[in-house]
Coordinates of C-alpha atoms in Angstrom, one line a residue:
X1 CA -161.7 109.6 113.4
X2 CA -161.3 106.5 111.4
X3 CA -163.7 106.4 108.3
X4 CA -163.3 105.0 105.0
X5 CA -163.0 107.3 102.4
X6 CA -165.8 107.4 99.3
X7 CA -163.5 105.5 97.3
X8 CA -162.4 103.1 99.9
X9 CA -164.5 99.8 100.6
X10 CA -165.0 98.8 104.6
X11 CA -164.5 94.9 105.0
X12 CA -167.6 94.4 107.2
X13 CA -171.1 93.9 105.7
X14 CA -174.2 95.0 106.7
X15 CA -175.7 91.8 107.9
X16 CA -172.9 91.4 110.5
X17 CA -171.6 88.3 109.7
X18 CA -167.7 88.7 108.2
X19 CA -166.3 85.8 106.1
X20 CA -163.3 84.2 107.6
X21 CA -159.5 84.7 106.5
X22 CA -158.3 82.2 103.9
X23 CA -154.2 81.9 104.2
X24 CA -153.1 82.0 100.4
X25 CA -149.0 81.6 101.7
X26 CA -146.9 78.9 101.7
X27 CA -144.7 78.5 104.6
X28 CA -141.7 79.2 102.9
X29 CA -143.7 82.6 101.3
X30 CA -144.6 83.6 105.1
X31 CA -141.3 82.8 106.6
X32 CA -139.5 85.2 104.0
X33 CA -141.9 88.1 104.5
X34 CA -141.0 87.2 108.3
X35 CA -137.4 87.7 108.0
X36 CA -138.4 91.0 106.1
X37 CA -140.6 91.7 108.5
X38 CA -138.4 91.2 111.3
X39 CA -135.2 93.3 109.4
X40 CA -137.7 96.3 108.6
X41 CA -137.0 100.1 109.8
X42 CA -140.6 100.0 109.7
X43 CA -141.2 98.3 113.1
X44 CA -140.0 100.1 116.4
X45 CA -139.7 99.0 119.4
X46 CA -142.8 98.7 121.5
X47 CA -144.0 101.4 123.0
X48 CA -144.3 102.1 126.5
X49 CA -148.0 102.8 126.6
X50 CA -148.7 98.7 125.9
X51 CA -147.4 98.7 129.6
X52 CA -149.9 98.4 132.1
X53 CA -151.2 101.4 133.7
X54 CA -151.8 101.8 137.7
X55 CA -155.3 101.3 138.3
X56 CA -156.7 104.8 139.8
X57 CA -158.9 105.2 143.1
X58 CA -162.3 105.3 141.0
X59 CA -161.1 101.7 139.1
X60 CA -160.7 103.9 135.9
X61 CA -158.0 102.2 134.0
X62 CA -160.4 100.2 132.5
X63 CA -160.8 96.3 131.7
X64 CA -158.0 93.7 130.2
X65 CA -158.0 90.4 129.5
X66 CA -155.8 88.7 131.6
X67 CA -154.7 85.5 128.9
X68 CA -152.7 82.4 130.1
X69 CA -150.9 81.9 127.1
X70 CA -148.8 78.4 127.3
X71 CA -145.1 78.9 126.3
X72 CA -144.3 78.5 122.6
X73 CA -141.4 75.8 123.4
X74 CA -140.4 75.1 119.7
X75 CA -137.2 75.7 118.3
X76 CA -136.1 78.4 116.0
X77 CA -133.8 78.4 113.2
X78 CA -130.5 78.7 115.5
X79 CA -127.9 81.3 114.6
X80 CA -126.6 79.4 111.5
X81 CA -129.2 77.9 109.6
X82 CA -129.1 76.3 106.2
X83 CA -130.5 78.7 104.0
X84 CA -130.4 76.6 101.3
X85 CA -132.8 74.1 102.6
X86 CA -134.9 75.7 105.4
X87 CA -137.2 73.4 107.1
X88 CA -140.8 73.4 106.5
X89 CA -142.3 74.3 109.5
X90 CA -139.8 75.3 111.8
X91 CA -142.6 76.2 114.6
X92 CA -146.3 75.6 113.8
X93 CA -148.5 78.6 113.7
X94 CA -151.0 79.5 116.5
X95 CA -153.7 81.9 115.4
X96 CA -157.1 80.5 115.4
X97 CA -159.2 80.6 112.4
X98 CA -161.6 83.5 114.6
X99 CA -158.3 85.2 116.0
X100 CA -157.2 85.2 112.0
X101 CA -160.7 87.0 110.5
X102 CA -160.4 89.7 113.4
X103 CA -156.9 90.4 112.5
X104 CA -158.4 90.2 108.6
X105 CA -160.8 92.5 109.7
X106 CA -158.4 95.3 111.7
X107 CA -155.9 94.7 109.0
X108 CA -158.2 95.8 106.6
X109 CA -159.5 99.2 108.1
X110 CA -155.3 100.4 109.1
X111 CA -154.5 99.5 104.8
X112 CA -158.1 99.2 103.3
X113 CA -158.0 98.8 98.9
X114 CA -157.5 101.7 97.5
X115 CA -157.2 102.4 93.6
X116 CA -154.8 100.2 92.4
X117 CA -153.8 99.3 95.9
X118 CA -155.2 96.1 97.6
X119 CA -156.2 95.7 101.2
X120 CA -154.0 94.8 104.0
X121 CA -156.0 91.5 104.2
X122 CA -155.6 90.4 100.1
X123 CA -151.8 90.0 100.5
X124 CA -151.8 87.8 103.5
X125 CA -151.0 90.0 106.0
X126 CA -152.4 87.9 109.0
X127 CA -150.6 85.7 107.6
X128 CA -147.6 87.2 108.4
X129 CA -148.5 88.6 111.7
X130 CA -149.2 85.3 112.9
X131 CA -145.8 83.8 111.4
X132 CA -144.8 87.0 113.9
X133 CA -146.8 85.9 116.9
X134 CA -145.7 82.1 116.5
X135 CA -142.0 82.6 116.0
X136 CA -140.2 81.0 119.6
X137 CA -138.2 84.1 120.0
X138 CA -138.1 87.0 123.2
X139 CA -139.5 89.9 120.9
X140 CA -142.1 87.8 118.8
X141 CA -143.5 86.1 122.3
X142 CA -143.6 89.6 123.9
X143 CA -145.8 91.0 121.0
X144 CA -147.5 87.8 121.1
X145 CA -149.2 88.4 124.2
X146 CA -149.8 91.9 123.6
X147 CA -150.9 91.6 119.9
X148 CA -153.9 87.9 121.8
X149 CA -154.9 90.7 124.2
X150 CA -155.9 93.4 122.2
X151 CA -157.7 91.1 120.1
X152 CA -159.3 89.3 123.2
X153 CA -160.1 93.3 124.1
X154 CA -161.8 94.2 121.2
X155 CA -164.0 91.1 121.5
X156 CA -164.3 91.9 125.3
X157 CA -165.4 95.6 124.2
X158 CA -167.7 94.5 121.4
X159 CA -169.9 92.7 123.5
X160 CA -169.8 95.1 126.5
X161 CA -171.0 97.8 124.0
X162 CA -173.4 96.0 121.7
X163 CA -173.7 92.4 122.9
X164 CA -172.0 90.4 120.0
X165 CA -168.7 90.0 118.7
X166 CA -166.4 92.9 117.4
X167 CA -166.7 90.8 114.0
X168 CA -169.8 90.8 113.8
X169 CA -170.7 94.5 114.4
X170 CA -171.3 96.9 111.4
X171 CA -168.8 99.4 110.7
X172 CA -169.9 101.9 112.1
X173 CA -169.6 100.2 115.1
X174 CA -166.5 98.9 114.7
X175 CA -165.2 102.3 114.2
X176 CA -166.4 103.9 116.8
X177 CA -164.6 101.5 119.5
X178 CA -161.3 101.9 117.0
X179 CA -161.8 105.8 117.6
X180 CA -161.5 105.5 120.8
X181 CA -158.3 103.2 120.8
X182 CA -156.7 104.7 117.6
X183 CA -153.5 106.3 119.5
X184 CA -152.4 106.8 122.6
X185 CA -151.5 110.6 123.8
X186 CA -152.3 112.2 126.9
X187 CA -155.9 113.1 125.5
X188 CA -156.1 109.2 126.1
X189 CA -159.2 108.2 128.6
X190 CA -157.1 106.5 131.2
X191 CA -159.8 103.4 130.5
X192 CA -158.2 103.6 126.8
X193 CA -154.7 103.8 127.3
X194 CA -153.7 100.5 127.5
X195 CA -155.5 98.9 124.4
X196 CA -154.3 102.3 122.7
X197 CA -150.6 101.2 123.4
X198 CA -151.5 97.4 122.4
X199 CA -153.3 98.7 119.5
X200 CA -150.3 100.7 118.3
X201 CA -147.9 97.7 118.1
X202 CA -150.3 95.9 116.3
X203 CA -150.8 98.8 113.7
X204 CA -147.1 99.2 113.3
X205 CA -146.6 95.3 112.8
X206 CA -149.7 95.6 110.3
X207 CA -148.1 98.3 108.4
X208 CA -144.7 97.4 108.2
X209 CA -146.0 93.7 107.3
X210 CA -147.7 95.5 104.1
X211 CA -145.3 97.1 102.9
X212 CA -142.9 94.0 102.9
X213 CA -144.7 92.7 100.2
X214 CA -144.3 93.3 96.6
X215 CA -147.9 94.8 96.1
X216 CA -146.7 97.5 99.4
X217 CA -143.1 97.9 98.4
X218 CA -144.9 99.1 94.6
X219 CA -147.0 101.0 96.5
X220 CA -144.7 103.3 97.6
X221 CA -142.8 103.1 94.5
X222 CA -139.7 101.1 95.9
X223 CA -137.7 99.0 93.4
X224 CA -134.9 97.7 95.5
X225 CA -131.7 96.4 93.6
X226 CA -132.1 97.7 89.8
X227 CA -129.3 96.8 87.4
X228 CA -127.0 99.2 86.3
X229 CA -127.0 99.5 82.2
X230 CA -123.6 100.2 81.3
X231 CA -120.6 101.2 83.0
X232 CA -120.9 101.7 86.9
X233 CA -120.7 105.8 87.0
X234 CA -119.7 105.6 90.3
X235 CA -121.1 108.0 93.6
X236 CA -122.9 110.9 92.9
X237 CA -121.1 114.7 93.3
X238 CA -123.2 115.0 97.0
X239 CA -121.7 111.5 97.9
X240 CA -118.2 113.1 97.4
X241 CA -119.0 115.6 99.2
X242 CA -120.1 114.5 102.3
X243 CA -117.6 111.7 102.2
X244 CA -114.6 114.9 101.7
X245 CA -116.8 116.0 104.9
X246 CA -116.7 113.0 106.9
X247 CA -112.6 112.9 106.0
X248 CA -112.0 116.1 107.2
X249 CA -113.1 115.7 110.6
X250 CA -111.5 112.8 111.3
X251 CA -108.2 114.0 110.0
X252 CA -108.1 111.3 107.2
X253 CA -108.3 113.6 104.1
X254 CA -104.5 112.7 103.4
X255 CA -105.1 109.2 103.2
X256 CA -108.4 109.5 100.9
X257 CA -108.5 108.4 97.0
X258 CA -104.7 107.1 97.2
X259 CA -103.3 106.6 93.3
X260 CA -102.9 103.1 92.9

């Protein structure tokens, strides 16, 4: 069940009413966490449960929003842009200001502040998804539509439930429609599955967005390339080891380390 732990702080207030998303980035800050983003081991492939399931006899597999998205027709960087000099906006960006507080808002309850740790929200993650969701490319405008419809769900299911918007529920509320959606598995209401699966891609993209930047990467204790003090001491024992390994079986150990 999701529920904020005693030391964690929920992003919805009592009174219902949730302060919208202010985008702190520059375009040139969003587009770099993009191409992290986009290069992380941290995203897999979508998975098969954001498919639509067959609708059973009794009408069980629940409601969707069917969206009519228009085609994103810009152009991307093409496969040898200057680096040097990137454009400014290469595409423009298409979340709405209420699609961009919702996504604030899930954001914040898959990475809420913890200790020294901010929210998902307070380093722009929206942001980033929404760089995502904008970019003219096959994968980006795939999770586009999945990422609009689960939002458009959640909305859909917040008024169905409790007559207002999923924003502007309290959190229990919010929580207990996220409970039901958290993951997909075959304990999965059939009526669930398919916002499960949506809700999955947009919880990977959320994470792996977080920890691109430098308050997720610290974190989890990463600190990429760190100079070397002194003479390079060159790979480790184990590194020899499984390289001798990897020789050996392909029948290369006579040519390895040659005496120059």
């Amino acid at each position: 069940m999701w529920a904020p732990r005693e030391d964690q702080t929920m992003p919805a207030g009592t009174d219902g009413v949730e302060p919208a998303y202010a985008n702190r980035l520059t375009r040139r800050e969003s587009l770099k966490l993009l191409a992290a983003l986009a290069a992380s081991a941290m995203l897999p492939a979508l998975p098969a449960a954001a498919s639509t399931p067959p609708a059973g006899p009794d009408g069980d597999a629940g409601h969707w929003p069917e969206l009519d998205l228009q085609p994103i027709t810009a152009e991307g960087y093409g496969k040898d842009p200057d680096l040097m000099t990137p454009p400014d906006t290469p595409w423009p960006l298409t979340l709405t200001p209420a699609q961009l507080s919702l996504l604030a808002l899930l954001s914040d309850i898959i990475v809420p502040a913890e200790g020294k740790s901010p929210s998902a929200s307070a380093v722009q993650v929206p942001s980033v998804v929404d760089e995502w969701v904008s970019a003219p490319y096959p994968d980006q405008q795939r999770d586009r539509l999945t990422i609009l419809s689960a939002l458009a769900w959640l909305d859909d299911e917040a008024a169905l439930r409790f007559s207002r918007p999923f924003t502007a529920l309290e959190t229990a509320q919010q929580l207990a429609i996220i409970d039901d959606i958290a993951y997909y598995g075959e304990q999965t209401p059939r009526r669930f599955q398919r916002i499960a699966g949506a809700f999955s891609r947009l919880r990977n993209l959320v994470l792996a967005a977080y920890f691109c930047t430098p308050a997720g990467m610290e974190d989890i204790g990463y600190l990429g390339n760190v100079a070397i003090a002194g003479d390079y001491p060159g790979p480790t024992p184990e590194a020899y080891q499984h390289l001798d390994k990897v020789l050996a079986e392909l029948g290369l150990s006579g040519f390895a380390y040659p005496v120059g």
